[in-house]
Amino acid sequence: MAQTLIPPFGTPQDPARRPLDATVPASLSLHGADPVTGLPTTWHIVRAPEGAAEPYVVEHAEGEIHSPAVWMQARRVSWAAGEADVVALVRDVLGGGPTAP
Protein backbone atom coordinates (compact mmCIF):
# COMPACT_ATOMS: atom_id res chain seq x y z
CA MET A 1 0.00 0.00 0.00
CA ALA A 2 1.27 3.44 -0.85
CA GLN A 3 -0.04 6.95 -1.06
CA THR A 4 1.36 9.82 -3.06
CA LEU A 5 0.62 13.37 -2.05
CA ILE A 6 1.01 15.77 -4.94
CA PRO A 7 2.09 19.19 -3.58
CA PRO A 8 -0.05 22.15 -4.65
CA PHE A 9 1.33 24.70 -7.07
CA GLY A 10 3.74 27.25 -5.65
CA THR A 11 4.76 25.29 -2.55
CA PRO A 12 8.34 25.14 -1.23
CA GLN A 13 8.50 21.58 -2.61
CA ASP A 14 7.83 22.91 -6.10
CA PRO A 15 8.70 26.65 -6.25
CA ALA A 16 9.16 26.65 -10.04
CA ARG A 17 5.47 26.13 -10.67
CA ARG A 18 2.95 28.94 -10.86
CA PRO A 19 1.62 30.51 -7.65
CA LEU A 20 -1.00 28.72 -5.58
CA ASP A 21 -4.43 29.22 -7.11
CA ALA A 22 -7.65 28.26 -5.33
CA THR A 23 -9.07 26.97 -8.63
CA VAL A 24 -6.32 24.33 -8.93
CA PRO A 25 -7.46 21.25 -7.00
CA ALA A 26 -5.13 19.53 -4.57
CA SER A 27 -5.06 15.80 -5.17
CA LEU A 28 -4.21 12.55 -3.46
CA SER A 29 -3.37 9.28 -5.20
CA LEU A 30 -4.05 6.28 -3.02
CA HIS A 31 -2.87 2.77 -3.91
CA GLY A 32 -3.85 -0.38 -2.05
CA ALA A 33 -6.23 -3.30 -1.84
CA ASP A 34 -9.89 -2.51 -2.34
CA PRO A 35 -11.52 -3.01 1.09
CA VAL A 36 -14.43 -4.89 -0.53
CA THR A 37 -12.79 -7.02 -3.27
CA GLY A 38 -9.19 -7.23 -2.04
CA LEU A 39 -7.95 -6.41 -5.56
CA PRO A 40 -5.16 -3.86 -6.20
CA THR A 41 -6.84 -0.52 -6.74
CA THR A 42 -6.01 3.15 -7.29
CA TRP A 43 -8.06 6.10 -6.07
CA HIS A 44 -7.65 9.76 -6.93
CA ILE A 45 -9.20 12.26 -4.54
CA VAL A 46 -9.55 15.89 -5.65
CA ARG A 47 -11.39 18.96 -4.41
CA ALA A 48 -14.79 19.30 -6.02
CA PRO A 49 -15.58 22.41 -8.07
CA GLU A 50 -16.89 25.39 -6.15
CA GLY A 51 -20.60 25.07 -5.46
CA ALA A 52 -20.65 21.25 -5.53
CA ALA A 53 -22.79 19.42 -2.98
CA GLU A 54 -19.74 17.68 -1.44
CA PRO A 55 -16.19 19.03 -1.05
CA TYR A 56 -14.38 16.13 -2.79
CA VAL A 57 -14.59 13.90 -5.85
CA VAL A 58 -13.24 10.36 -5.53
CA GLU A 59 -12.27 8.37 -8.64
CA HIS A 60 -11.65 4.62 -8.38
CA ALA A 61 -10.00 2.25 -10.90
CA GLU A 62 -8.88 -1.35 -10.61
CA GLY A 63 -5.12 -1.92 -10.70
CA GLU A 64 -2.12 -0.12 -9.25
CA ILE A 65 -1.86 2.79 -11.69
CA HIS A 66 1.04 5.23 -11.44
CA SER A 67 1.12 6.62 -15.00
CA PRO A 68 -1.13 9.62 -15.77
CA ALA A 69 -1.53 8.33 -19.33
CA VAL A 70 -2.75 4.94 -18.10
CA TRP A 71 -5.03 6.64 -15.54
CA MET A 72 -6.66 8.70 -18.29
CA GLN A 73 -7.43 5.50 -20.23
CA ALA A 74 -8.57 3.42 -17.25
CA ARG A 75 -12.21 2.66 -16.64
CA ARG A 76 -13.02 4.74 -13.57
CA VAL A 77 -15.97 5.18 -11.28
CA SER A 78 -16.34 8.54 -9.55
CA TRP A 79 -18.52 9.92 -6.80
CA ALA A 80 -18.87 12.99 -4.60
CA ALA A 81 -17.65 12.57 -1.03
CA GLY A 82 -17.55 14.48 2.22
CA GLU A 83 -14.49 14.87 4.42
CA ALA A 84 -15.55 12.03 6.74
CA ASP A 85 -16.00 9.72 3.72
CA VAL A 86 -12.51 10.52 2.45
CA VAL A 87 -10.92 9.98 5.88
CA ALA A 88 -12.75 6.64 6.23
CA LEU A 89 -11.60 5.53 2.76
CA VAL A 90 -7.96 6.40 3.48
CA ARG A 91 -8.08 4.57 6.83
CA ASP A 92 -9.70 1.50 5.27
CA VAL A 93 -7.17 1.31 2.44
CA LEU A 94 -4.11 1.97 4.60
CA GLY A 95 -5.21 -0.60 7.16
CA GLY A 96 -6.44 1.62 9.95
CA GLY A 97 -9.84 -0.05 9.83
CA PRO A 98 -13.22 1.61 9.67
CA THR A 99 -13.78 4.77 11.64
CA ALA A 100 -16.09 4.84 14.63
CA PRO A 101 -19.53 6.38 13.99
mmCIF file of C-alpha atoms in Angstrom:
data_model
loop_
_atom_site.group_PDB
_atom_site.id
_atom_site.type_symbol
_atom_site.label_atom_id
_atom_site.label_comp_id
_atom_site.label_asym_id
_atom_site.label_seq_id
_atom_site.Cartn_x
_atom_site.Cartn_y
_atom_site.Cartn_z
ATOM 1 C CA MET A 1 0.000 0.000 0.000
ATOM 2 C CA ALA A 2 1.271 3.441 -0.846
ATOM 3 C CA GLN A 3 -0.037 6.950 -1.057
ATOM 4 C CA THR A 4 1.365 9.816 -3.056
ATOM 5 C CA LEU A 5 0.615 13.374 -2.045
ATOM 6 C CA ILE A 6 1.014 15.773 -4.935
ATOM 7 C CA PRO A 7 2.091 19.185 -3.576
ATOM 8 C CA PRO A 8 -0.052 22.147 -4.655
ATOM 9 C CA PHE A 9 1.331 24.700 -7.071
ATOM 10 C CA GLY A 10 3.745 27.249 -5.653
ATOM 11 C CA THR A 11 4.760 25.292 -2.548
ATOM 12 C CA PRO A 12 8.337 25.141 -1.229
ATOM 13 C CA GLN A 13 8.502 21.576 -2.610
ATOM 14 C CA ASP A 14 7.829 22.910 -6.098
ATOM 15 C CA PRO A 15 8.701 26.646 -6.246
ATOM 16 C CA ALA A 16 9.160 26.651 -10.036
ATOM 17 C CA ARG A 17 5.466 26.127 -10.675
ATOM 18 C CA ARG A 18 2.948 28.940 -10.864
ATOM 19 C CA PRO A 19 1.616 30.510 -7.648
ATOM 20 C CA LEU A 20 -1.000 28.716 -5.583
ATOM 21 C CA ASP A 21 -4.433 29.225 -7.109
ATOM 22 C CA ALA A 22 -7.655 28.256 -5.330
ATOM 23 C CA THR A 23 -9.073 26.975 -8.633
ATOM 24 C CA VAL A 24 -6.323 24.326 -8.930
ATOM 25 C CA PRO A 25 -7.460 21.247 -7.003
ATOM 26 C CA ALA A 26 -5.131 19.528 -4.566
ATOM 27 C CA SER A 27 -5.060 15.797 -5.167
ATOM 28 C CA LEU A 28 -4.207 12.552 -3.457
ATOM 29 C CA SER A 29 -3.375 9.283 -5.199
ATOM 30 C CA LEU A 30 -4.050 6.282 -3.018
ATOM 31 C CA HIS A 31 -2.868 2.769 -3.909
ATOM 32 C CA GLY A 32 -3.854 -0.384 -2.055
ATOM 33 C CA ALA A 33 -6.229 -3.297 -1.838
ATOM 34 C CA ASP A 34 -9.888 -2.513 -2.337
ATOM 35 C CA PRO A 35 -11.522 -3.014 1.091
ATOM 36 C CA VAL A 36 -14.431 -4.894 -0.532
ATOM 37 C CA THR A 37 -12.791 -7.017 -3.266
ATOM 38 C CA GLY A 38 -9.188 -7.229 -2.040
ATOM 39 C CA LEU A 39 -7.951 -6.412 -5.564
ATOM 40 C CA PRO A 40 -5.161 -3.863 -6.200
ATOM 41 C CA THR A 41 -6.842 -0.519 -6.738
ATOM 42 C CA THR A 42 -6.013 3.148 -7.288
ATOM 43 C CA TRP A 43 -8.059 6.095 -6.067
ATOM 44 C CA HIS A 44 -7.650 9.762 -6.933
ATOM 45 C CA ILE A 45 -9.201 12.255 -4.543
ATOM 46 C CA VAL A 46 -9.555 15.889 -5.650
ATOM 47 C CA ARG A 47 -11.389 18.958 -4.412
ATOM 48 C CA ALA A 48 -14.791 19.303 -6.024
ATOM 49 C CA PRO A 49 -15.576 22.405 -8.072
ATOM 50 C CA GLU A 50 -16.887 25.395 -6.145
ATOM 51 C CA GLY A 51 -20.596 25.070 -5.457
ATOM 52 C CA ALA A 52 -20.645 21.248 -5.533
ATOM 53 C CA ALA A 53 -22.786 19.423 -2.979
ATOM 54 C CA GLU A 54 -19.742 17.683 -1.436
ATOM 55 C CA PRO A 55 -16.189 19.034 -1.055
ATOM 56 C CA TYR A 56 -14.381 16.126 -2.786
ATOM 57 C CA VAL A 57 -14.589 13.902 -5.854
ATOM 58 C CA VAL A 58 -13.235 10.357 -5.531
ATOM 59 C CA GLU A 59 -12.269 8.368 -8.637
ATOM 60 C CA HIS A 60 -11.650 4.615 -8.382
ATOM 61 C CA ALA A 61 -10.005 2.252 -10.898
ATOM 62 C CA GLU A 62 -8.878 -1.354 -10.605
ATOM 63 C CA GLY A 63 -5.119 -1.920 -10.703
ATOM 64 C CA GLU A 64 -2.122 -0.119 -9.250
ATOM 65 C CA ILE A 65 -1.856 2.785 -11.685
ATOM 66 C CA HIS A 66 1.039 5.234 -11.442
ATOM 67 C CA SER A 67 1.123 6.616 -14.995
ATOM 68 C CA PRO A 68 -1.127 9.620 -15.765
ATOM 69 C CA ALA A 69 -1.535 8.327 -19.332
ATOM 70 C CA VAL A 70 -2.754 4.938 -18.096
ATOM 71 C CA TRP A 71 -5.027 6.636 -15.543
ATOM 72 C CA MET A 72 -6.661 8.699 -18.293
ATOM 73 C CA GLN A 73 -7.432 5.496 -20.234
ATOM 74 C CA ALA A 74 -8.566 3.422 -17.252
ATOM 75 C CA ARG A 75 -12.210 2.659 -16.640
ATOM 76 C CA ARG A 76 -13.023 4.737 -13.568
ATOM 77 C CA VAL A 77 -15.974 5.180 -11.276
ATOM 78 C CA SER A 78 -16.343 8.539 -9.553
ATOM 79 C CA TRP A 79 -18.520 9.923 -6.799
ATOM 80 C CA ALA A 80 -18.872 12.989 -4.601
ATOM 81 C CA ALA A 81 -17.646 12.570 -1.031
ATOM 82 C CA GLY A 82 -17.548 14.482 2.217
ATOM 83 C CA GLU A 83 -14.491 14.873 4.419
ATOM 84 C CA ALA A 84 -15.549 12.027 6.740
ATOM 85 C CA ASP A 85 -16.005 9.718 3.722
ATOM 86 C CA VAL A 86 -12.506 10.519 2.447
ATOM 87 C CA VAL A 87 -10.923 9.980 5.878
ATOM 88 C CA ALA A 88 -12.746 6.639 6.228
ATOM 89 C CA LEU A 89 -11.597 5.526 2.762
ATOM 90 C CA VAL A 90 -7.961 6.399 3.485
ATOM 91 C CA ARG A 91 -8.084 4.573 6.829
ATOM 92 C CA ASP A 92 -9.699 1.496 5.273
ATOM 93 C CA VAL A 93 -7.166 1.309 2.442
ATOM 94 C CA LEU A 94 -4.114 1.974 4.601
ATOM 95 C CA GLY A 95 -5.205 -0.604 7.158
ATOM 96 C CA GLY A 96 -6.440 1.620 9.946
ATOM 97 C CA GLY A 97 -9.835 -0.045 9.829
ATOM 98 C CA PRO A 98 -13.217 1.607 9.675
ATOM 99 C CA THR A 99 -13.781 4.770 11.636
ATOM 100 C CA ALA A 100 -16.093 4.841 14.632
ATOM 101 C CA PRO A 101 -19.532 6.377 13.990
#
